[in-house]
Tab-separated table of C-alpha atoms in Angstrom:
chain	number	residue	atom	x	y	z
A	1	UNK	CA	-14.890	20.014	11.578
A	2	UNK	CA	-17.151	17.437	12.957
A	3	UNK	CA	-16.895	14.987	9.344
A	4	UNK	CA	-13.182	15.165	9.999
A	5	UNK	CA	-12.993	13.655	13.460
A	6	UNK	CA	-14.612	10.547	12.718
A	7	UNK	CA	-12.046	8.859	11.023
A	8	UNK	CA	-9.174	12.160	12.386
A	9	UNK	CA	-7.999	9.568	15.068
A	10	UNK	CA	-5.779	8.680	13.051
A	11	UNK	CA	-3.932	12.311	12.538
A	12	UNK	CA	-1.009	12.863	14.314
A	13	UNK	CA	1.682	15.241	15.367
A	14	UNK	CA	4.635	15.814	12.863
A	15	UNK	CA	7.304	13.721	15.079
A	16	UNK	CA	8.197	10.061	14.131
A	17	UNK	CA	8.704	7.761	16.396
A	18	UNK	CA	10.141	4.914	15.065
A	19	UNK	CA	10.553	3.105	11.548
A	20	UNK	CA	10.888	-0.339	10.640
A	21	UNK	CA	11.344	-2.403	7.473
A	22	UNK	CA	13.969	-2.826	4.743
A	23	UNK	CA	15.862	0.155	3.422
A	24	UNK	CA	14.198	2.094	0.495
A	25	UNK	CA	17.476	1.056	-1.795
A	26	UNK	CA	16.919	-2.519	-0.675
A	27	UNK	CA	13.111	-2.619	-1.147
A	28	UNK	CA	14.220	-1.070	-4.992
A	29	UNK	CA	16.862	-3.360	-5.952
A	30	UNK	CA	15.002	-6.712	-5.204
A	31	UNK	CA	11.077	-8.065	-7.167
A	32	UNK	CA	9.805	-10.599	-3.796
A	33	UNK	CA	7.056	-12.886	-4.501
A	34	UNK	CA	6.341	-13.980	-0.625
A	35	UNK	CA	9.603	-15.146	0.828
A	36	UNK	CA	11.203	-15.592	-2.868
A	37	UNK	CA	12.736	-13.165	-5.345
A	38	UNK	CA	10.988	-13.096	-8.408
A	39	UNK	CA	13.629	-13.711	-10.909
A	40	UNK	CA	13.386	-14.057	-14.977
A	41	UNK	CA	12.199	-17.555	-16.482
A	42	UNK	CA	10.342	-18.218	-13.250
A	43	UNK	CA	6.902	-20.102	-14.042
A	44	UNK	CA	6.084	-20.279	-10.711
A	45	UNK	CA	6.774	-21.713	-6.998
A	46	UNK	CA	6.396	-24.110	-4.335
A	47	UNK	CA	5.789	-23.991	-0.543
A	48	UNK	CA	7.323	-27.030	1.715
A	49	UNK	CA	4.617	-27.716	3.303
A	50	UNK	CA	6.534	-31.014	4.718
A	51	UNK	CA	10.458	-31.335	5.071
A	52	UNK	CA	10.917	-33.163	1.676
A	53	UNK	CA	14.336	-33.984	-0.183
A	54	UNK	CA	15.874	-32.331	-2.954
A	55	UNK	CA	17.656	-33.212	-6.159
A	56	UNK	CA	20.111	-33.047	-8.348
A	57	UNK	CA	20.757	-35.268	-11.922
A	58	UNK	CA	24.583	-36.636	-11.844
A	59	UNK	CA	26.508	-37.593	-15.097
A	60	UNK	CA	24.134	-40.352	-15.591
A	61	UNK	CA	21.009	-38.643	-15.546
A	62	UNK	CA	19.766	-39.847	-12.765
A	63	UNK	CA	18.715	-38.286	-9.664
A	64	UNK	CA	20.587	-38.119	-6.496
A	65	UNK	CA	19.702	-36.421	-2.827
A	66	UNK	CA	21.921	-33.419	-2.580
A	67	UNK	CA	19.616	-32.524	1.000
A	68	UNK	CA	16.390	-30.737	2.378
A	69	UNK	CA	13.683	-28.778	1.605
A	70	UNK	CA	12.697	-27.347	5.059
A	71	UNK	CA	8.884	-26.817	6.256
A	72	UNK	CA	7.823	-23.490	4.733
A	73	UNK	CA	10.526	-22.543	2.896
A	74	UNK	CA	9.538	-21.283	-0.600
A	75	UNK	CA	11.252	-22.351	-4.197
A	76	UNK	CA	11.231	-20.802	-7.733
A	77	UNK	CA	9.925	-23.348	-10.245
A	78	UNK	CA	11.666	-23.041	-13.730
A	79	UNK	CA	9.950	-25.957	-15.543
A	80	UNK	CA	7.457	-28.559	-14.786
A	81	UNK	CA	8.455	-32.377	-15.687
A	82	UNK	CA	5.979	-35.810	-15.565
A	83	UNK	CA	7.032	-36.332	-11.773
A	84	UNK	CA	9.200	-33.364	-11.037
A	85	UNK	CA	9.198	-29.889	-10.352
A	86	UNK	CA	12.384	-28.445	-11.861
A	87	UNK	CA	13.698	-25.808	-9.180
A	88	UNK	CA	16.396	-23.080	-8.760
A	89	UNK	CA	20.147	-23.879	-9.314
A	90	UNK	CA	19.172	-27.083	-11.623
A	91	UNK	CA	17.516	-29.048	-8.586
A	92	UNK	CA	14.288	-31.141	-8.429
A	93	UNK	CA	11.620	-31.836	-6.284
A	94	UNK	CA	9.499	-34.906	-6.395
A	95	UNK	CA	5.834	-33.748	-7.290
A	96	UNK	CA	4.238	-34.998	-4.061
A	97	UNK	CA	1.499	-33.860	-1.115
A	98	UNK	CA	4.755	-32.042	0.358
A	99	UNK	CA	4.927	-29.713	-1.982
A	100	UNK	CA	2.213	-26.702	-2.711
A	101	UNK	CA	2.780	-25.572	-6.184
A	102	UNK	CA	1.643	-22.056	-7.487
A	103	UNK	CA	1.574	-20.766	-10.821
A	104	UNK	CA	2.893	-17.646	-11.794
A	105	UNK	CA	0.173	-16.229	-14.255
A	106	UNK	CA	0.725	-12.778	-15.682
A	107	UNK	CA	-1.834	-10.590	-13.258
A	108	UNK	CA	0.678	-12.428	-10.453
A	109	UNK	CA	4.172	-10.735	-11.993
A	110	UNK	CA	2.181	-7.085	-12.229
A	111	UNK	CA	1.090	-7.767	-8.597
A	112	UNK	CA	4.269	-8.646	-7.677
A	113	UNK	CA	6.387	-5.840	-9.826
A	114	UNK	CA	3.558	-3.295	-8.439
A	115	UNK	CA	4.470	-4.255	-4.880
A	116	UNK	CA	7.809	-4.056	-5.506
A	117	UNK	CA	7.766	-0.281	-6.182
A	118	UNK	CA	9.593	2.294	-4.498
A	119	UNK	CA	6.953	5.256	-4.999
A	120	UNK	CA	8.571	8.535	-4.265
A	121	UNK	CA	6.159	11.377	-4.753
A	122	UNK	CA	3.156	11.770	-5.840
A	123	UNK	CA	0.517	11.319	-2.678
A	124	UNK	CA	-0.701	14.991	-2.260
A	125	UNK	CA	-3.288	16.259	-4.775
A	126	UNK	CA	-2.450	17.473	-8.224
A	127	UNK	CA	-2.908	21.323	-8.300
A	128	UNK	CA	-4.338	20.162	-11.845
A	129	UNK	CA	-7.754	18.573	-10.807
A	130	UNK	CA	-10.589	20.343	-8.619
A	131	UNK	CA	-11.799	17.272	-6.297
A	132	UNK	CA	-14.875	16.506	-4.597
A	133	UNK	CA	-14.616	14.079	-1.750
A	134	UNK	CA	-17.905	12.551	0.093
A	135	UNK	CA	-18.081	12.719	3.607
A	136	UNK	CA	-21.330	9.645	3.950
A	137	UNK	CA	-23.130	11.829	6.954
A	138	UNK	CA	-21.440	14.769	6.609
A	139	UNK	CA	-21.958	15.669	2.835
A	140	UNK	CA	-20.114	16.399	-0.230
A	141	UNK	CA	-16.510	18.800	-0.535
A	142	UNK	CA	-15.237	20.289	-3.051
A	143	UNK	CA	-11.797	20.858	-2.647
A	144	UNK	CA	-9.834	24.049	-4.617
A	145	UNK	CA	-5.888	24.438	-4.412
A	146	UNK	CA	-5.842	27.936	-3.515
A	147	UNK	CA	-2.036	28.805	-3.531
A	148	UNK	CA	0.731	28.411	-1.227
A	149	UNK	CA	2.295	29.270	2.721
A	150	UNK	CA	5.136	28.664	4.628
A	151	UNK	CA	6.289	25.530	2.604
A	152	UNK	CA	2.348	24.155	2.342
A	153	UNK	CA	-0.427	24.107	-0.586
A	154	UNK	CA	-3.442	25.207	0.686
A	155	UNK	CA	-6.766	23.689	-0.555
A	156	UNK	CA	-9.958	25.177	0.260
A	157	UNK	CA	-12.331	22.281	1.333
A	158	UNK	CA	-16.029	23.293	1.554
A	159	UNK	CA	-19.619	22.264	1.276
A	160	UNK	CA	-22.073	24.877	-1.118
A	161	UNK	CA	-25.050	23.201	1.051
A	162	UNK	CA	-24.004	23.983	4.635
A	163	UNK	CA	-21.526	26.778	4.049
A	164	UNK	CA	-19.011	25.011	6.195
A	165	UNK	CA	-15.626	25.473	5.036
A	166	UNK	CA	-12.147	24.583	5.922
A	167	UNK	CA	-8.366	24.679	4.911
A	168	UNK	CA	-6.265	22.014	4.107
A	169	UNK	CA	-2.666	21.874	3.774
A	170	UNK	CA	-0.379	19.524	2.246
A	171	UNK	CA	3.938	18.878	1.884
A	172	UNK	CA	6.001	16.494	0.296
A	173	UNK	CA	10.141	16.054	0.411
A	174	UNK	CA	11.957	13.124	-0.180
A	175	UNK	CA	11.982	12.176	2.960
A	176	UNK	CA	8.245	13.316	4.635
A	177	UNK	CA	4.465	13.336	3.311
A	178	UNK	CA	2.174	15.507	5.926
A	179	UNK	CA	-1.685	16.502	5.443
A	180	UNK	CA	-4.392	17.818	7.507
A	181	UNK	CA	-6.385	20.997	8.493
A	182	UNK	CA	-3.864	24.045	8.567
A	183	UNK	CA	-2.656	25.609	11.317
A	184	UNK	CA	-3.844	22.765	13.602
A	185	UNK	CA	-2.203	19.792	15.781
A	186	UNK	CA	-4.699	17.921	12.657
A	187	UNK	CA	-1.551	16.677	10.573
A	188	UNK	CA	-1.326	13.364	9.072
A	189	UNK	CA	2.723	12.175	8.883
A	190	UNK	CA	3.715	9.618	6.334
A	191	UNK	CA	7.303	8.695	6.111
A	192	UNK	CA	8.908	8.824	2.093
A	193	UNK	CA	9.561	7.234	-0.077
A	194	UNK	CA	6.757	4.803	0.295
A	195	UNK	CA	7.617	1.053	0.030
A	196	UNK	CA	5.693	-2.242	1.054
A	197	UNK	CA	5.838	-3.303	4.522
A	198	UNK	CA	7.281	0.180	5.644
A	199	UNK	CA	6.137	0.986	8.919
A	200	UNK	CA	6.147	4.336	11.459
A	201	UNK	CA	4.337	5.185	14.876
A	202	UNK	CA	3.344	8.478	15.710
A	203	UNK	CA	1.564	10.494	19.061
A	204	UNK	CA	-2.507	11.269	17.700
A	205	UNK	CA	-3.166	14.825	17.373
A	206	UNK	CA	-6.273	14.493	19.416
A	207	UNK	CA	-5.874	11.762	22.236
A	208	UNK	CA	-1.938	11.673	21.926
A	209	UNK	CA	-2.194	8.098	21.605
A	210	UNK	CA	1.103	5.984	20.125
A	211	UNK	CA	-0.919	4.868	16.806
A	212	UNK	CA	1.282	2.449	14.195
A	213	UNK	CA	1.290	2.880	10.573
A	214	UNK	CA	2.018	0.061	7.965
A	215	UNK	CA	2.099	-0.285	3.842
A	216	UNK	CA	0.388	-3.406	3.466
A	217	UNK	CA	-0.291	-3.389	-0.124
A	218	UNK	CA	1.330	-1.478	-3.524
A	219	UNK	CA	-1.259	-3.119	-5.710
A	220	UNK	CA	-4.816	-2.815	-4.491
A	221	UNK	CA	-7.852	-2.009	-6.655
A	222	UNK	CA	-9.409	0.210	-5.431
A	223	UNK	CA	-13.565	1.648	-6.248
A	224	UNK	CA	-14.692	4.987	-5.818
A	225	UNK	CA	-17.350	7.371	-7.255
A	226	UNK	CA	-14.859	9.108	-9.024
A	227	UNK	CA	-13.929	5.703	-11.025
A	228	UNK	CA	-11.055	2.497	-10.015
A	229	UNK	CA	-7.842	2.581	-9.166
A	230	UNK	CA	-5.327	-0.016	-9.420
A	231	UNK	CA	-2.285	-0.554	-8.009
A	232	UNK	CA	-3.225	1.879	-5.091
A	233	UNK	CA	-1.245	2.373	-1.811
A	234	UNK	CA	-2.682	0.825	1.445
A	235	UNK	CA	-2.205	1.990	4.581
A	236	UNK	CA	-3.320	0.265	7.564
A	237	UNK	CA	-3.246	1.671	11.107
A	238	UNK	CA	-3.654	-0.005	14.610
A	239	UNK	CA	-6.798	0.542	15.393
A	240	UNK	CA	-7.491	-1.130	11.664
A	241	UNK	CA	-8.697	2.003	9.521
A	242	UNK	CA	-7.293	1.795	5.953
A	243	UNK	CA	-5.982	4.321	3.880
A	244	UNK	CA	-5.998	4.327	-0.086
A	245	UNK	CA	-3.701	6.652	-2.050
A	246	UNK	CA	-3.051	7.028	-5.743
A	247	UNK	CA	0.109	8.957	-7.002
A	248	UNK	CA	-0.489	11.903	-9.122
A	249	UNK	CA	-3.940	12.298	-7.399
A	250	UNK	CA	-3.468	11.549	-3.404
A	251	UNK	CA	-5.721	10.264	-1.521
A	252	UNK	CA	-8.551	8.484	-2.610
A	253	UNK	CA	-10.708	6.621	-0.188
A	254	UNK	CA	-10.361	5.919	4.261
A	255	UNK	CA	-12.177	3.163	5.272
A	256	UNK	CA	-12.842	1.100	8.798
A	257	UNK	CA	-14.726	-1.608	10.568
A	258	UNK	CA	-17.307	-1.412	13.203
A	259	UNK	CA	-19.205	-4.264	14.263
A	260	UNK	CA	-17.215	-6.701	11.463
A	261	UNK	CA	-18.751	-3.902	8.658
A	262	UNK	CA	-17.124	-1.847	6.254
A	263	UNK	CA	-17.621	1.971	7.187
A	264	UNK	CA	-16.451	4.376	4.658
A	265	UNK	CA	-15.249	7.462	6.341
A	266	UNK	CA	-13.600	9.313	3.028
A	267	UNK	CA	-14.121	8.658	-0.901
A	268	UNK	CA	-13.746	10.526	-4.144
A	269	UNK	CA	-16.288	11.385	-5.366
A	270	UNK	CA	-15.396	13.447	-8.509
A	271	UNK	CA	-12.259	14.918	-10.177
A	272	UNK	CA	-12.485	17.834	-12.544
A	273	UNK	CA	-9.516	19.115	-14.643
A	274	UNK	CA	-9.037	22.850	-13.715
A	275	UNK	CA	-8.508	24.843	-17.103
């Protein structure tokens, strides 16, 4: 028990709060890059970094004010000429110190279509892997799916070298993912589907402490024993722990800071496919 409640703080009753963000159906229908939607033929963007003016050509060719680009506002790029940035809806920008332009390589659109997911299962283990998971000061766990009770699966979670040994438990709907030690106040709560920038609070199991929840990031890499994952899940709480999930395998690493260093609290270490 004692590995768990290191980084446990973060475990929480089944009862959510509150949410916050964009709707799942929103967060689906729209690719964002930053402020802007991603859209097709885009090359890349700029940032007003200074109110500047913007452009259009008239029947002459020539260019004519038609208003304001306002201080951090954000613009899709479409082509680059000699002095001009060609922008959304046929406009132009002069290329000047006002403007911070940003190219929009190909690692940039996966980031940005990987962050633009809408991932809606997936985030408890696979009943097809045995896992081990290192606890750094508490040892290595193997972790067994052992069947399943009163809606849960049950994984048996122990180490051969102390003998200690514990059950975990794990459900996923549509609408809820919740881990932790069975039978316990132990349960992690994660509100589905998962989206960026979705957010929850919930009461901690142990000090009953309002803790926040947010999805910073759909696209992290992420480097384990067990290998690297990328496009992970990110979770970050309020006290500044991080959380790293994978769908089709769960979760894969819990990290936090103490004294400005990197403390890793969970990490897989190995996956083996079960026969």
């Amino acid at each position: 028990m004692k590995r768990v409640l290191k980084w446990l703080c973060c475990f929480t009753f089944v009862i959510a709060l509150s949410t916050a963000g964009v709707t799942a159906s929103q967060a689906a229908s729209k690719v964002m890059w930053g402020k802007l939607e991603y859209k097709s033929g885009m090359i890349g963007k700029v940032t007003v970094m200074k109110d500047t003016v913007r452009y259009e050509k008239n029947t002459k060719g020539k260019l004519v004010s038609v208003g304001k680009m306002k201080k951090g506002e954000e613009w899709g790029v479409y082509a680059l000429k000699p002095q001009h940035y060609e922008l959304t809806r046929k406009t132009y920008a002069v290329k000047s110190g006002s403007l911070k332009y940003e190219a929009l390589t190909k690692s940039k659109i996966d980031q940005i279509k990987a962050d633009s997911r809408v991932i809606t299962s997936g985030l408890k283990p696979s009943t097809k892997y045995e896992y081990q998971f290192s606890y750094p000061g508490y040892g290595l766990y193997t972790s067994k799916f052992i069947g399943r009770e009163n809606g849960y699966d049950l994984w048996d979670s122990y180490d051969s070298e102390t003998g200690n040994r514990e059950t975990w438990c794990y459900f996923e709907s549509k609408s809820e993912f919740v881990y932790g030690i069975y039978q316990s106040n132990l349960l992690y709560w994660m509100k589905m589907p998962v989206y960026l920038n979705e957010s929850w609070s919930n009461h901690s199991g142990i000090s009953n402490e309002l803790i926040s929840y947010r999805v910073t990031s759909l696209s992290k890499t992420v480097t384990t024993k067990a290998g690297t994952f990328r496009n992970a899940i990110e979770v970050k709480d309020s006290f500044g722990n991080y959380s790293y999930y994978y769908p089709g395998i769960g979760l894969i690493k819990s990290i936090g800071y103490q004294n400005k260093r990197m403390v890793v609290y969970e990490e897989l270490y190995k996956m083996t496919k079960v026969r």
